[in-house]
Amino acid sequence: MGLEEAVQHVVMKAIQELITKESPASYTAGDSFDLNEQLKKALEELQVTAEAKEQITQRCHELDLQVTMLQEEKMSLVQENEKLLEKLNHVENLEDPSTPAGRRYQQSQQRIDALQAEVFKLETARDELRIKVEFQEKEILNLQEKNEELHRTLNEAQALKDELDVLRHTSDKVEHYEATIETYKKKLEDMSDLKRQLKLLEEKNTSYMQTNIELEEDVKKMAAFKSQVDLYKKQTQELRLQLADETRKANRAEFDAKKLQEKLASLQTEKERLVTERDSLKEALEEMRCSQLQKESSSVQRSGAKAVGAISDSDMLETLPPEIKEKLIRLQHENKMLKLERSSSEGQQLTLLKTMLEDAQSRQNDLETEVRLLSQRNLELESQLEDSREAASVHEGAETRQQLAMAQRRCKELEAQLRERESSLEAMATRLAESCESQSELTEQLEKKAEETRVMEERYQKYLEKAKNVIRTLDTRSPSSAEVVALRNQLQDKAKHIAQLQQELEMFKAQWEKEERLISTAFYNLGAKSQQRSAEERIVHMTGGQSFLARQRQATSKRHNLPGVQTSEFFE
């Protein structure tokens, strides 16, 4: 072991005490726990002693170094002592005048004698000066007595001056207090006006709280109505689909009935009148083509007029002025403006959504009527083709086949257009859903603003209570001007915060109006472009794949129906 003997003896004694304390048979759980603690303590003591040993060894090493240095210094001092002793031995022969040291000694002795004579002279002068000093001290005592008397008189004069200064200071304070009393009187008069204003503000606050509660109840009712409106929308869509299916079935049945009647009439006619009937059928075909062109032009005019009316309605809605133009001065007035703006924005959004839905429904109805007419026309052409096959020539049958193929292509194109319109309507529905989401976000923001206004109202109530307490204290005693200044500063901070909230509200409102305008313009532009595209495709299909006589007749009908075509170009 690397421990010292004393440490080892201590450790051995501790171990022996632990072993010989009690027999192992009589140990219990508590005794074993105590033994463990004692062993831990012994180990800790061992660690402490080991650390102390390391410190002691380090200290011993440092002391050894110091001893070596002191021994070196001792050796150097011994050498210097020997040198000095040698010099002393040389200096002992001073009385001999023949040596240079003796000469120096005599010279120094002469100097000492001269200095002693000078010292005697100085002592005599000192005695004379002592006598003079005693005389001067007596004079100084007399002068000190006179000086003390003068100091007493001066202190009395200084005390009188201090009393004068104190009296002047008190007079200045009296004047200052009189001025402050006058100012406090004026402030008391002002505080009476403030009391009246506080009463008016409390009345306004109660009225605003009542309006706030009423508006919250209206919002809850509107949420219930929204769910009912969604259910009604779904039901109307289902009913429209059912109505479209029923109208198709009815048209088919009507056409079948007409076809059977025509077949009965054609069977009853004679074979000799087949040629005349063929001519009449040709004329009927031409007239029906002209009527079809007229119907298409009239439908284009109707759709253009509806789009123009929708645009004018949307422009009128966009150009409406804001309902609230007054600026917020107090916190209660800001709450009222927030509620009014929220209700007005919801009303404007509902009107816009209603107009957009009405336009989409009108366009869908126009497309459905157009498809229905085309299906009827297709069925009529099929029946005419079957009749003309029996009586007409091969050339005329080819023309009717071409017309039938054209009509079928036209029907397919119209079905494709209808699908495109349905997809565009779905896109518009998604946009409407997005706008509803943005509306919900704006409502959340409005709710946050309402929460902020509620917090500000609570603060305002606290400030009112503080102002009441100040007024009560002013009634009993004169208040401190610092509290009044603090209240004014708080009112100014409140006015600044109200102005900032008003600016944020105006920014949100402007952003919301911009989004609504963009959505409405995109919707109307999409409808106008789709109408223009459908009109152009209609014209292209009508001009291509026809005979010379048919094209000439269509050209004459186009000359009559040019204004209806230009209505689609109006939306570019």
XYZ file of C-alpha atoms in Angstrom:
572
model
C 0.000 0.000 0.000
C 1.129 3.569 -0.754
C -0.210 5.104 2.494
C 1.731 6.405 5.469
C 2.094 4.348 8.641
C -0.213 6.619 10.677
C -2.945 6.364 8.053
C -2.535 2.592 7.890
C -2.835 2.364 11.691
C -6.038 4.429 11.621
C -7.531 2.197 8.906
C -6.588 -0.957 10.801
C -8.151 0.359 14.001
C -11.389 1.242 12.193
C -11.579 -2.228 10.599
C -10.897 -3.949 13.922
C -13.579 -1.859 15.638
C -16.072 -2.824 12.944
C -15.140 -6.522 13.213
C -15.111 -6.690 17.026
C -18.221 -4.557 17.563
C -20.708 -7.465 17.576
C -20.783 -11.128 16.596
C -21.981 -11.989 13.069
C -24.852 -14.064 14.409
C -26.430 -11.097 16.157
C -26.426 -8.805 13.088
C -29.711 -7.457 11.923
C -30.759 -5.544 8.873
C -30.328 -2.169 10.653
C -26.856 -3.133 11.943
C -25.730 -4.201 8.461
C -26.964 -0.856 7.139
C -24.973 0.965 9.883
C -21.895 -1.096 9.026
C -22.235 -0.214 5.374
C -22.502 3.467 6.286
C -19.450 3.187 8.557
C -17.508 1.445 5.782
C -18.491 4.183 3.346
C -17.383 6.811 5.871
C -14.089 4.954 6.384
C -13.509 4.814 2.637
C -14.286 8.527 2.365
C -11.820 9.225 5.204
C -9.235 7.113 3.372
C -9.755 9.165 0.231
C -9.487 12.399 2.251
C -6.286 11.187 3.946
C -4.831 10.169 0.572
C -5.566 13.627 -0.807
C -4.047 15.183 2.344
C -0.961 13.018 1.908
C -0.562 14.206 -1.683
C -0.873 17.816 -0.523
C 1.664 17.228 2.272
C 4.154 15.618 -0.130
C 3.766 18.560 -2.473
C 4.279 20.962 0.462
C 7.397 19.027 1.537
C 8.779 19.298 -1.947
C 8.196 23.045 -1.925
C 9.873 23.354 1.504
C 12.883 21.367 0.264
C 13.241 23.813 -2.589
C 13.024 26.732 -0.150
C 15.670 25.118 2.115
C 18.078 24.705 -0.791
C 17.585 28.347 -1.764
C 18.125 29.511 1.834
C 21.307 27.437 2.086
C 22.604 29.081 -1.066
C 21.778 32.516 0.382
C 23.498 31.545 3.647
C 26.656 30.568 1.780
C 26.678 33.871 -0.070
C 26.186 35.803 3.214
C 29.016 33.899 4.881
C 31.324 34.828 2.044
C 30.334 38.487 2.327
C 30.895 38.379 6.118
C 34.391 37.056 5.638
C 35.149 39.842 3.184
C 33.873 42.464 5.632
C 35.976 41.013 8.480
C 39.065 41.288 6.334
C 38.257 44.960 5.657
C 37.771 45.556 9.409
C 41.200 44.162 10.166
C 42.710 46.634 7.725
C 40.805 49.578 9.303
C 41.952 48.943 12.971
C 45.307 50.760 12.436
C 43.700 54.261 12.301
C 45.724 56.018 15.080
C 48.958 55.668 13.196
C 49.376 58.954 11.235
C 51.832 57.450 8.857
C 49.105 55.274 7.351
C 46.506 56.749 5.015
C 43.749 55.541 7.320
C 45.343 57.458 10.231
C 45.460 60.607 8.166
C 41.842 60.273 7.328
C 41.087 59.728 10.999
C 42.861 62.952 12.018
C 41.064 64.933 9.344
C 37.731 63.562 10.499
C 38.633 64.393 14.130
C 39.338 67.992 13.187
C 36.020 68.193 11.413
C 34.254 66.802 14.483
C 35.817 69.513 16.697
C 34.694 72.227 14.332
C 31.217 70.791 14.251
C 31.078 70.686 18.074
C 31.944 74.386 18.217
C 29.184 75.129 15.761
C 26.799 73.049 17.864
C 27.641 75.156 20.952
C 26.903 78.333 19.042
C 23.616 76.885 17.840
C 22.594 75.922 21.388
C 23.124 79.486 22.611
C 21.054 80.790 19.717
C 18.413 78.220 20.576
C 18.143 79.501 24.146
C 17.689 83.038 22.894
C 15.020 81.905 20.479
C 13.248 79.952 23.225
C 12.901 83.137 25.271
C 11.493 84.924 22.248
C 9.060 82.048 21.645
C 7.713 82.262 25.187
C 7.045 85.961 24.724
C 5.344 85.300 21.395
C 3.188 82.547 22.943
C 1.830 84.991 25.505
C 0.903 87.390 22.712
C -0.724 84.521 20.780
C -2.889 83.618 23.781
C -4.147 87.186 23.994
C -4.895 87.214 20.274
C -6.722 83.858 20.532
C -9.018 85.236 23.219
C -9.831 88.206 20.991
C -10.365 85.860 18.031
C -12.798 83.711 20.015
C -14.853 86.754 20.899
C -14.947 87.742 17.227
C -16.014 84.187 16.264
C -18.890 84.336 18.722
C -20.156 87.585 17.229
C -19.735 86.154 13.714
C -21.722 82.996 14.606
C -24.523 85.134 15.968
C -24.599 87.147 12.725
C -24.561 83.929 10.665
C -27.482 82.536 12.671
C -29.451 85.693 11.994
C -28.682 85.379 8.268
C -29.843 81.741 8.286
C -33.088 82.754 9.941
C -33.588 85.384 7.240
C -32.968 82.799 4.497
C -35.434 80.391 6.107
C -38.071 83.085 6.275
C -37.494 84.000 2.624
C -37.746 80.317 1.603
C -40.994 79.923 3.545
C -42.415 83.023 1.861
C -41.509 81.570 -1.567
C -43.178 78.296 -0.610
C -46.287 80.150 0.479
C -46.491 81.870 -2.926
C -45.929 78.547 -4.732
C -48.595 76.835 -2.651
C -51.047 79.623 -3.376
C -50.411 79.172 -7.121
C -50.853 75.381 -6.837
C -54.091 75.889 -4.898
C -55.412 78.050 -7.731
C -54.406 75.424 -10.327
C -56.086 72.696 -8.278
C -59.250 74.763 -8.123
C -59.207 74.987 -11.929
C -58.575 71.229 -12.159
C -61.540 70.583 -9.883
C -63.699 72.559 -12.275
C -62.314 70.481 -15.172
C -62.954 67.257 -13.267
C -66.639 68.093 -13.014
C -66.721 68.090 -16.841
C -64.839 64.796 -16.827
C -67.469 63.314 -14.517
C -70.165 64.199 -17.019
C -68.151 62.675 -19.854
C -67.620 59.503 -17.829
C -71.344 59.164 -17.229
C -72.025 59.553 -20.959
C -69.348 56.980 -21.775
C -70.833 54.497 -19.316
C -74.255 54.876 -20.930
C -72.736 54.372 -24.392
C -70.830 51.331 -23.187
C -73.998 49.681 -21.883
C -75.795 50.342 -25.187
C -72.847 48.918 -27.136
C -72.797 45.799 -24.997
C -76.498 45.234 -25.693
C -75.958 45.625 -29.446
C -72.995 43.239 -29.241
C -75.148 40.576 -27.575
C -77.877 41.025 -30.205
C -75.345 40.684 -33.024
C -73.937 37.493 -31.508
C -77.449 36.030 -31.402
C -77.941 36.994 -35.081
C -74.672 35.256 -35.989
C -75.842 32.065 -34.264
C -79.120 32.203 -36.208
C -77.226 32.709 -39.481
C -75.121 29.602 -38.789
C -78.324 27.549 -38.409
C -79.739 29.033 -41.645
C -76.529 28.204 -43.548
C -76.905 24.494 -42.843
C -80.545 24.619 -44.053
C -79.494 26.468 -47.238
C -76.892 23.784 -48.010
C -79.555 21.082 -47.658
C -81.901 23.014 -49.961
C -79.126 23.398 -52.551
C -78.490 19.659 -52.596
C -82.204 18.946 -52.937
C -82.557 21.445 -55.824
C -79.629 19.847 -57.676
C -81.185 16.398 -57.337
C -84.561 17.717 -58.510
C -82.930 19.378 -61.519
C -81.300 16.122 -62.539
C -84.615 14.296 -62.206
C -86.366 17.013 -64.215
C -83.779 16.752 -67.007
C -84.283 12.972 -67.215
C -88.047 13.362 -67.289
C -87.897 16.044 -70.007
C -85.720 13.791 -72.154
C -88.157 10.931 -71.767
C -91.095 13.196 -72.584
C -89.388 14.548 -75.710
C -88.639 11.032 -76.875
C -92.234 9.954 -76.353
C -93.555 13.028 -78.188
C -91.246 12.381 -81.065
C -92.278 8.711 -81.281
C -95.927 9.774 -81.348
C -95.278 12.305 -84.101
C -93.361 9.714 -86.090
C -96.204 7.187 -85.920
C -98.704 9.833 -86.995
C -96.528 10.817 -89.941
C -96.155 7.167 -90.960
C -99.925 6.704 -90.879
C -100.380 9.831 -92.986
C -97.689 8.746 -95.443
C -99.241 5.247 -95.842
C -102.627 6.749 -96.632
C -101.216 8.978 -99.405
C -101.071 7.703 -102.926
C -98.052 6.652 -104.930
C -98.712 9.288 -107.567
C -98.158 12.183 -105.093
C -94.701 10.958 -104.002
C -92.933 13.366 -106.341
C -94.884 16.381 -105.081
C -94.324 15.279 -101.501
C -90.594 15.015 -102.181
C -90.546 18.629 -103.392
C -92.532 19.742 -100.389
C -90.121 17.865 -98.122
C -87.178 19.667 -99.711
C -88.835 23.017 -99.134
C -89.626 22.006 -95.552
C -85.986 21.032 -94.979
C -84.789 24.391 -96.246
C -87.297 26.266 -94.109
C -86.299 24.268 -91.049
C -82.639 25.066 -91.659
C -83.472 28.753 -91.800
C -85.547 28.504 -88.626
C -82.690 26.650 -86.937
C -80.289 29.432 -87.839
C -82.731 32.024 -86.552
C -83.154 30.093 -83.293
C -79.385 29.826 -82.838
C -78.905 33.547 -83.429
C -81.743 34.382 -81.021
C -80.261 32.050 -78.371
C -76.846 33.726 -78.783
C -78.511 37.138 -78.397
C -80.324 35.982 -75.251
C -77.145 34.569 -73.692
C -75.223 37.766 -74.542
C -77.954 39.940 -73.045
C -77.934 37.821 -69.887
C -74.154 38.050 -69.585
C -74.309 41.830 -70.062
C -77.021 42.086 -67.421
C -74.965 39.951 -65.042
C -71.896 42.079 -65.634
C -73.846 45.255 -65.041
C -75.267 43.807 -61.815
C -71.825 42.773 -60.617
C -70.401 46.201 -61.516
C -73.210 47.838 -59.599
C -72.426 45.625 -56.605
C -68.730 46.432 -56.846
C -69.313 50.190 -57.134
C -71.453 50.324 -54.003
C -69.909 52.796 -51.416
C -68.873 51.475 -47.979
C -71.717 51.682 -45.485
C -69.579 52.992 -42.638
C -67.274 56.024 -43.182
C -66.911 57.523 -39.740
C -63.625 57.080 -37.928
C -63.339 55.365 -34.554
C -62.690 57.758 -31.662
C -63.623 55.577 -28.719
C -63.292 51.848 -28.132
C -67.052 51.286 -27.984
C -67.551 52.923 -31.398
C -64.900 50.614 -32.869
C -66.864 47.568 -31.653
C -69.989 48.839 -33.397
C -68.089 49.441 -36.652
C -66.581 45.938 -36.553
C -69.995 44.340 -36.162
C -71.571 46.487 -38.880
C -68.717 45.792 -41.317
C -68.934 42.073 -40.636
C -72.677 42.008 -41.324
C -72.297 44.182 -44.454
C -69.430 42.038 -45.827
C -71.457 38.858 -45.275
C -74.462 40.423 -47.035
C -72.364 41.566 -49.999
C -70.744 38.152 -50.299
C -74.120 36.401 -50.177
C -75.511 38.699 -52.896
C -72.474 38.092 -55.098
C -72.695 34.339 -54.629
C -76.422 34.431 -55.402
C -75.873 36.420 -58.614
C -73.082 34.059 -59.694
C -75.250 31.011 -59.003
C -78.190 32.540 -60.880
C -75.976 33.271 -63.908
C -74.602 29.730 -63.864
C -78.103 28.278 -63.567
C -79.411 30.434 -66.435
C -76.517 29.350 -68.656
C -77.067 25.729 -67.741
C -80.765 26.049 -68.543
C -79.931 27.632 -71.930
C -77.555 24.789 -72.715
C -80.149 22.198 -71.694
C -82.801 23.808 -73.913
C -80.344 23.955 -76.793
C -79.423 20.280 -76.369
C -83.096 19.360 -76.183
C -83.870 21.267 -79.391
C -80.922 19.658 -81.119
C -82.022 16.200 -80.024
C -85.504 16.920 -81.399
C -83.968 18.179 -84.607
C -81.812 15.071 -84.810
C -84.825 12.818 -84.411
C -86.762 14.802 -87.019
C -83.875 14.535 -89.450
C -83.689 10.785 -88.860
C -87.394 10.450 -89.612
C -87.068 12.622 -92.715
C -84.118 10.519 -93.831
C -86.125 7.334 -93.495
C -89.010 8.861 -95.446
C -86.730 10.285 -98.120
C -84.998 6.904 -98.588
C -88.244 5.432 -99.795
C -89.072 8.218 -102.260
C -85.942 10.274 -103.063
C -83.122 9.510 -105.420
C -79.632 8.330 -104.527
C -78.130 11.841 -104.765
C -80.714 13.356 -102.478
C -80.268 10.427 -100.067
C -76.529 11.151 -99.956
C -77.239 14.796 -99.166
C -79.601 13.827 -96.371
C -76.991 11.375 -95.062
C -74.470 14.183 -95.021
C -76.934 16.416 -93.253
C -77.635 13.663 -90.742
C -73.921 13.105 -90.173
C -73.481 16.856 -89.744
C -76.346 16.933 -87.262
C -74.873 13.980 -85.346
C -71.484 15.659 -85.249
C -73.168 18.835 -84.124
C -74.955 16.920 -81.389
C -71.688 15.342 -80.229
C -69.965 18.709 -80.229
C -72.794 20.209 -78.233
C -72.548 17.337 -75.769
C -68.807 18.005 -75.473
C -69.533 21.690 -74.950
C -72.075 20.771 -72.309
C -69.455 18.639 -70.565
C -67.011 21.531 -70.741
C -69.627 23.822 -69.277
C -70.270 21.321 -66.509
C -66.531 21.130 -65.785
C -66.354 24.924 -65.772
C -69.329 24.973 -63.402
C -67.514 22.498 -61.155
C -64.437 24.729 -61.254
C -66.602 27.681 -60.329
C -68.062 25.614 -57.486
C -64.541 24.938 -56.208
C -63.798 28.643 -56.462
C -66.959 29.379 -54.548
C -65.855 26.888 -51.895
C -62.483 28.639 -51.714
C -64.225 31.978 -51.374
C -66.345 30.488 -48.582
C -63.154 29.320 -46.876
C -61.673 32.799 -47.214
C -64.916 34.159 -45.780
C -64.592 31.810 -42.830
C -61.007 32.982 -42.332
C -62.194 36.573 -42.389
C -64.896 35.730 -39.867
C -62.236 34.182 -37.638
C -60.192 37.360 -37.974
C -63.273 39.388 -37.093
C -63.809 37.185 -34.052
C -60.209 37.819 -33.029
C -60.799 41.542 -33.447
C -63.943 41.212 -31.348
C -61.910 39.448 -28.666
C -59.378 42.267 -28.787
C -62.173 44.805 -28.463
C -63.534 42.872 -25.484
C -60.118 42.965 -23.823
C -59.875 46.674 -24.575
C -63.328 47.177 -23.078
C -62.215 45.415 -19.911
C -59.167 47.652 -19.768
C -61.403 50.630 -20.370
C -63.605 49.590 -17.455
C -60.508 49.363 -15.274
C -59.436 52.816 -16.384
C -62.933 54.113 -15.635
C -62.734 52.680 -12.138
C -59.338 54.298 -11.661
C -60.733 57.613 -12.899
C -63.657 57.312 -10.474
C -61.280 56.678 -7.605
C -59.230 59.707 -8.646
C -62.376 61.845 -8.784
C -63.390 60.643 -5.335
C -60.000 61.534 -3.955
C -60.210 64.912 -5.698
C -63.505 65.597 -3.917
C -61.861 65.099 -0.521
C -58.370 66.493 -1.138
C -56.268 68.018 -3.912
C -54.910 65.296 -6.254
C -51.405 64.878 -7.568
C -50.897 66.123 -11.094
C -48.870 62.997 -11.979
C -51.971 60.766 -11.865
C -53.878 63.117 -14.178
C -50.968 63.133 -16.627
C -50.806 59.320 -16.483
C -54.535 59.068 -17.248
C -54.163 61.427 -20.195
C -51.246 59.406 -21.529
C -53.309 56.224 -21.217
C -56.168 57.850 -23.142
C -53.753 58.940 -25.887
C -52.299 55.409 -26.121
C -55.836 54.012 -26.368
C -56.684 56.436 -29.189
C -53.508 55.428 -31.056
C -54.361 51.738 -30.675
C -57.890 52.373 -31.959
C -56.507 54.193 -35.021
C -54.128 51.307 -35.705
C -56.955 48.754 -35.486
C -59.017 50.890 -37.858
C -56.193 50.930 -40.410
C -55.854 47.132 -40.204
C -59.619 46.766 -40.711
C -59.548 48.996 -43.786
C -56.662 46.965 -45.214
C -58.564 43.676 -44.686
C -61.673 45.159 -46.267
C -59.764 46.411 -49.335
C -58.098 43.024 -49.788
C -61.447 41.229 -49.528
C -63.051 43.547 -52.125
C -60.126 42.957 -54.510
C -60.497 39.172 -54.212
C -64.255 39.365 -54.871
C -63.714 41.548 -57.947
C -61.071 39.202 -59.327
C -63.342 36.170 -58.852
C -66.324 37.866 -60.508
C -64.269 39.153 -63.473
C -62.677 35.725 -63.995
C -66.107 34.084 -63.931
C -67.615 36.497 -66.464
C -64.559 36.341 -68.744
C -64.737 32.548 -68.716
C -68.443 32.612 -69.626
C -67.875 35.147 -72.410
C -64.974 33.186 -73.887
C -66.931 29.932 -73.801
C -69.896 31.603 -75.561
C -67.624 33.093 -78.211
C -65.904 29.743 -78.782
C -69.203 27.904 -79.094
C -70.531 30.492 -81.584
C -67.383 30.280 -83.723
C -67.450 26.470 -83.742
C -71.138 26.555 -84.622
C -70.467 28.834 -87.603
C -67.553 26.671 -88.774
C -69.579 23.448 -88.598
C -72.534 25.024 -90.334
C -70.454 26.276 -93.296
C -68.399 23.068 -93.870
C -69.578 19.872 -95.671
C -72.691 21.309 -97.434
C -73.897 21.787 -100.982
C -73.591 25.025 -102.928
C -77.334 25.771 -102.741
C -77.408 25.192 -98.960
C -74.386 27.439 -98.435
C -76.007 30.212 -100.462
C -79.161 29.975 -98.384
C -77.144 29.992 -95.122
C -75.244 33.047 -96.335
C -78.541 34.902 -96.857
C -79.733 33.845 -93.402
C -76.413 34.997 -91.872
C -76.875 38.424 -93.426
C -80.159 38.736 -91.579
C -78.698 37.414 -88.292
C -75.410 39.323 -88.096
C -76.347 41.333 -84.927
C -76.885 38.087 -83.024
C -73.384 36.929 -83.940
C -71.810 40.172 -82.785
C -73.178 39.743 -79.265
C -70.592 37.032 -78.604
C -67.828 39.364 -79.786
C -69.011 42.009 -77.325
C -67.427 40.141 -74.386
C -63.847 40.185 -75.692
